[in-house]
Amino acid sequence: ATSPPPPPDEATNETTTTLLRRIVQRLQSAIYAEPMNDHPDPEHADAKYHPRRRLRVGLIGGDIPIFPPIATLLSTGAGFLGWYISSQRQRFLLPILEGKVTSAVLEIITAATGTKQGGAKETSATTTTNSMVTALPVIRALVSAAMIGFTGRMAKSCTKELNRSGTTPDFQPVSKLCDTGPFAHRRNSMYLGVLIMSSGLGVAFDSAWLLYSAFGLGLYLDRIVIPAEERFLEEELGDEYKDYCRRVPRWFRFF
């Protein structure tokens, strides 16, 4: 005789435990990128043509220490944490407006009138600067919205080109090279959008802490993540990718 099925509560608990175990196993040996597997045999669905050509995420033994989207969240959180611990916002827009803008306005007034700076002109420059300081929240909102909006358009354009080329915007699997659209001008257009968005948060909150965290994220991507990706793509795509690297810069023509 067959044993009776477990009660619903026990079955649910077992399913939840199994799911959590799989999630933990996945995080412990997370595959960051791998070749496309088109094996027709479902019994070999997990088999890879190039089992060594994988990038894995892991602080110990991983090719990529931290998954880039997680690194983005951590860097932003680190910026807010620095702000909280120091109890200092470290505003950078206000000092710029109060100092350099006043000098710039004075120079413009002097150039326009052809006379040396006087008390009235200094008063006019100070008034102009004060008006800009008063409008600083609006300026911050407009600039940060433009930066974040640019990131959204960049992501949309990159995703469209990746799908059109027959590959995917996801981190796995890798199948083809996309060198059209934004990728015709720089190899890491999506990462550039992420950095612009992170900097946009610094502008939105007028906090240098968030700019520091965005700079740290840029170093992590440029020095650790992207080199690992390039080695993987060079192995997977060969001369096609090498030629692409010669034609298109990682970020900009001068960098």
PDB file of C-alpha atoms in Angstrom, residues 81-182:
ATOM      1  CA  LEU A  81      25.392  55.567   4.623  1.00  0.00           C
ATOM      2  CA  GLY A  82      28.350  57.947   4.435  1.00  0.00           C
ATOM      3  CA  TRP A  83      25.945  60.862   4.546  1.00  0.00           C
ATOM      4  CA  TYR A  84      24.162  59.368   7.578  1.00  0.00           C
ATOM      5  CA  ILE A  85      27.306  58.456   9.537  1.00  0.00           C
ATOM      6  CA  SER A  86      29.029  61.783   8.960  1.00  0.00           C
ATOM      7  CA  SER A  87      25.818  63.753   9.485  1.00  0.00           C
ATOM      8  CA  GLN A  88      27.085  65.966   6.687  1.00  0.00           C
ATOM      9  CA  ARG A  89      25.436  66.265   3.337  1.00  0.00           C
ATOM     10  CA  GLN A  90      28.569  67.650   1.684  1.00  0.00           C
ATOM     11  CA  ARG A  91      26.664  69.839  -0.727  1.00  0.00           C
ATOM     12  CA  PHE A  92      28.635  70.702  -3.837  1.00  0.00           C
ATOM     13  CA  LEU A  93      26.167  72.618  -6.006  1.00  0.00           C
ATOM     14  CA  LEU A  94      25.580  75.437  -3.535  1.00  0.00           C
ATOM     15  CA  PRO A  95      29.290  76.315  -3.105  1.00  0.00           C
ATOM     16  CA  ILE A  96      29.693  76.297  -6.860  1.00  0.00           C
ATOM     17  CA  LEU A  97      26.832  78.737  -7.305  1.00  0.00           C
ATOM     18  CA  GLU A  98      27.893  80.963  -4.431  1.00  0.00           C
ATOM     19  CA  GLY A  99      31.505  81.174  -5.563  1.00  0.00           C
ATOM     20  CA  LYS A 100      32.135  80.599  -9.233  1.00  0.00           C
ATOM     21  CA  VAL A 101      28.788  81.849 -10.494  1.00  0.00           C
ATOM     22  CA  THR A 102      29.239  85.212  -8.791  1.00  0.00           C
ATOM     23  CA  SER A 103      32.684  85.616 -10.359  1.00  0.00           C
ATOM     24  CA  ALA A 104      31.373  84.550 -13.745  1.00  0.00           C
ATOM     25  CA  VAL A 105      28.487  87.011 -13.592  1.00  0.00           C
ATOM     26  CA  LEU A 106      30.882  89.811 -12.638  1.00  0.00           C
ATOM     27  CA  GLU A 107      33.120  88.985 -15.587  1.00  0.00           C
ATOM     28  CA  ILE A 108      30.131  88.986 -17.953  1.00  0.00           C
ATOM     29  CA  ILE A 109      28.952  92.334 -16.648  1.00  0.00           C
ATOM     30  CA  THR A 110      32.447  93.799 -16.957  1.00  0.00           C
ATOM     31  CA  ALA A 111      32.866  92.472 -20.498  1.00  0.00           C
ATOM     32  CA  ALA A 112      29.470  93.795 -21.523  1.00  0.00           C
ATOM     33  CA  THR A 113      29.947  97.285 -20.066  1.00  0.00           C
ATOM     34  CA  GLY A 114      33.680  97.597 -20.674  1.00  0.00           C
ATOM     35  CA  THR A 115      34.205  99.012 -17.186  1.00  0.00           C
ATOM     36  CA  LYS A 116      35.820  97.722 -14.059  1.00  0.00           C
ATOM     37  CA  GLN A 117      33.821  96.038 -11.362  1.00  0.00           C
ATOM     38  CA  GLY A 118      32.151  98.371  -8.968  1.00  0.00           C
ATOM     39  CA  GLY A 119      29.872  98.176  -5.988  1.00  0.00           C
ATOM     40  CA  ALA A 120      26.709  98.323  -8.092  1.00  0.00           C
ATOM     41  CA  LYS A 121      27.915  95.567 -10.399  1.00  0.00           C
ATOM     42  CA  GLU A 122      28.932  93.390  -7.459  1.00  0.00           C
ATOM     43  CA  THR A 123      25.489  93.923  -5.967  1.00  0.00           C
ATOM     44  CA  SER A 124      23.889  92.942  -9.286  1.00  0.00           C
ATOM     45  CA  ALA A 125      26.055  89.843  -9.502  1.00  0.00           C
ATOM     46  CA  THR A 126      25.214  88.875  -5.931  1.00  0.00           C
ATOM     47  CA  THR A 127      21.514  89.375  -6.634  1.00  0.00           C
ATOM     48  CA  THR A 128      21.750  87.155  -9.720  1.00  0.00           C
ATOM     49  CA  THR A 129      23.569  84.479  -7.739  1.00  0.00           C
ATOM     50  CA  ASN A 130      21.023  84.642  -4.912  1.00  0.00           C
ATOM     51  CA  SER A 131      18.244  84.153  -7.447  1.00  0.00           C
ATOM     52  CA  MET A 132      20.008  81.061  -8.795  1.00  0.00           C
ATOM     53  CA  VAL A 133      20.531  79.730  -5.262  1.00  0.00           C
ATOM     54  CA  THR A 134      16.831  80.197  -4.599  1.00  0.00           C
ATOM     55  CA  ALA A 135      16.064  78.263  -7.759  1.00  0.00           C
ATOM     56  CA  LEU A 136      18.595  75.552  -6.878  1.00  0.00           C
ATOM     57  CA  PRO A 137      15.954  72.884  -6.065  1.00  0.00           C
ATOM     58  CA  VAL A 138      14.391  73.396  -9.482  1.00  0.00           C
ATOM     59  CA  ILE A 139      17.814  73.292 -11.168  1.00  0.00           C
ATOM     60  CA  ARG A 140      18.665  70.090  -9.321  1.00  0.00           C
ATOM     61  CA  ALA A 141      15.388  68.499 -10.293  1.00  0.00           C
ATOM     62  CA  LEU A 142      15.742  69.421 -13.967  1.00  0.00           C
ATOM     63  CA  VAL A 143      19.378  68.331 -14.279  1.00  0.00           C
ATOM     64  CA  SER A 144      18.910  65.060 -12.418  1.00  0.00           C
ATOM     65  CA  ALA A 145      15.719  64.293 -14.359  1.00  0.00           C
ATOM     66  CA  ALA A 146      17.586  64.888 -17.613  1.00  0.00           C
ATOM     67  CA  MET A 147      20.432  62.574 -16.525  1.00  0.00           C
ATOM     68  CA  ILE A 148      18.114  59.799 -15.373  1.00  0.00           C
ATOM     69  CA  GLY A 149      15.929  60.255 -18.462  1.00  0.00           C
ATOM     70  CA  PHE A 150      19.000  59.930 -20.658  1.00  0.00           C
ATOM     71  CA  THR A 151      19.816  56.684 -18.862  1.00  0.00           C
ATOM     72  CA  GLY A 152      16.338  55.364 -19.584  1.00  0.00           C
ATOM     73  CA  ARG A 153      16.617  56.193 -23.267  1.00  0.00           C
ATOM     74  CA  MET A 154      20.074  54.645 -23.407  1.00  0.00           C
ATOM     75  CA  ALA A 155      18.824  51.428 -21.795  1.00  0.00           C
ATOM     76  CA  LYS A 156      15.876  51.264 -24.180  1.00  0.00           C
ATOM     77  CA  SER A 157      18.075  51.812 -27.230  1.00  0.00           C
ATOM     78  CA  CYS A 158      20.643  49.242 -26.052  1.00  0.00           C
ATOM     79  CA  THR A 159      17.974  46.636 -25.368  1.00  0.00           C
ATOM     80  CA  LYS A 160      16.437  47.229 -28.793  1.00  0.00           C
ATOM     81  CA  GLU A 161      19.775  46.774 -30.558  1.00  0.00           C
ATOM     82  CA  LEU A 162      20.656  43.666 -28.560  1.00  0.00           C
ATOM     83  CA  ASN A 163      17.327  42.048 -29.355  1.00  0.00           C
ATOM     84  CA  ARG A 164      17.645  43.027 -33.012  1.00  0.00           C
ATOM     85  CA  SER A 165      21.096  41.450 -33.257  1.00  0.00           C
ATOM     86  CA  GLY A 166      19.790  38.159 -31.911  1.00  0.00           C
ATOM     87  CA  THR A 167      21.374  38.280 -28.474  1.00  0.00           C
ATOM     88  CA  THR A 168      19.980  39.371 -25.110  1.00  0.00           C
ATOM     89  CA  PRO A 169      20.400  42.281 -22.681  1.00  0.00           C
ATOM     90  CA  ASP A 170      20.530  39.791 -19.817  1.00  0.00           C
ATOM     91  CA  PHE A 171      23.852  38.717 -18.360  1.00  0.00           C
ATOM     92  CA  GLN A 172      23.432  35.243 -19.792  1.00  0.00           C
ATOM     93  CA  PRO A 173      23.627  33.593 -22.242  1.00  0.00           C
ATOM     94  CA  VAL A 174      26.052  35.125 -24.772  1.00  0.00           C
ATOM     95  CA  SER A 175      25.472  34.295 -28.412  1.00  0.00           C
ATOM     96  CA  LYS A 176      26.414  37.112 -30.799  1.00  0.00           C
ATOM     97  CA  LEU A 177      28.206  40.425 -31.001  1.00  0.00           C
ATOM     98  CA  CYS A 178      26.135  43.604 -31.120  1.00  0.00           C
ATOM     99  CA  ASP A 179      27.981  46.537 -32.694  1.00  0.00           C
ATOM    100  CA  THR A 180      25.107  48.744 -33.801  1.00  0.00           C
ATOM    101  CA  GLY A 181      23.265  51.642 -32.203  1.00  0.00           C
ATOM    102  CA  PRO A 182      24.936  52.881 -28.995  1.00  0.00           C
TER     103      PRO A 182
END
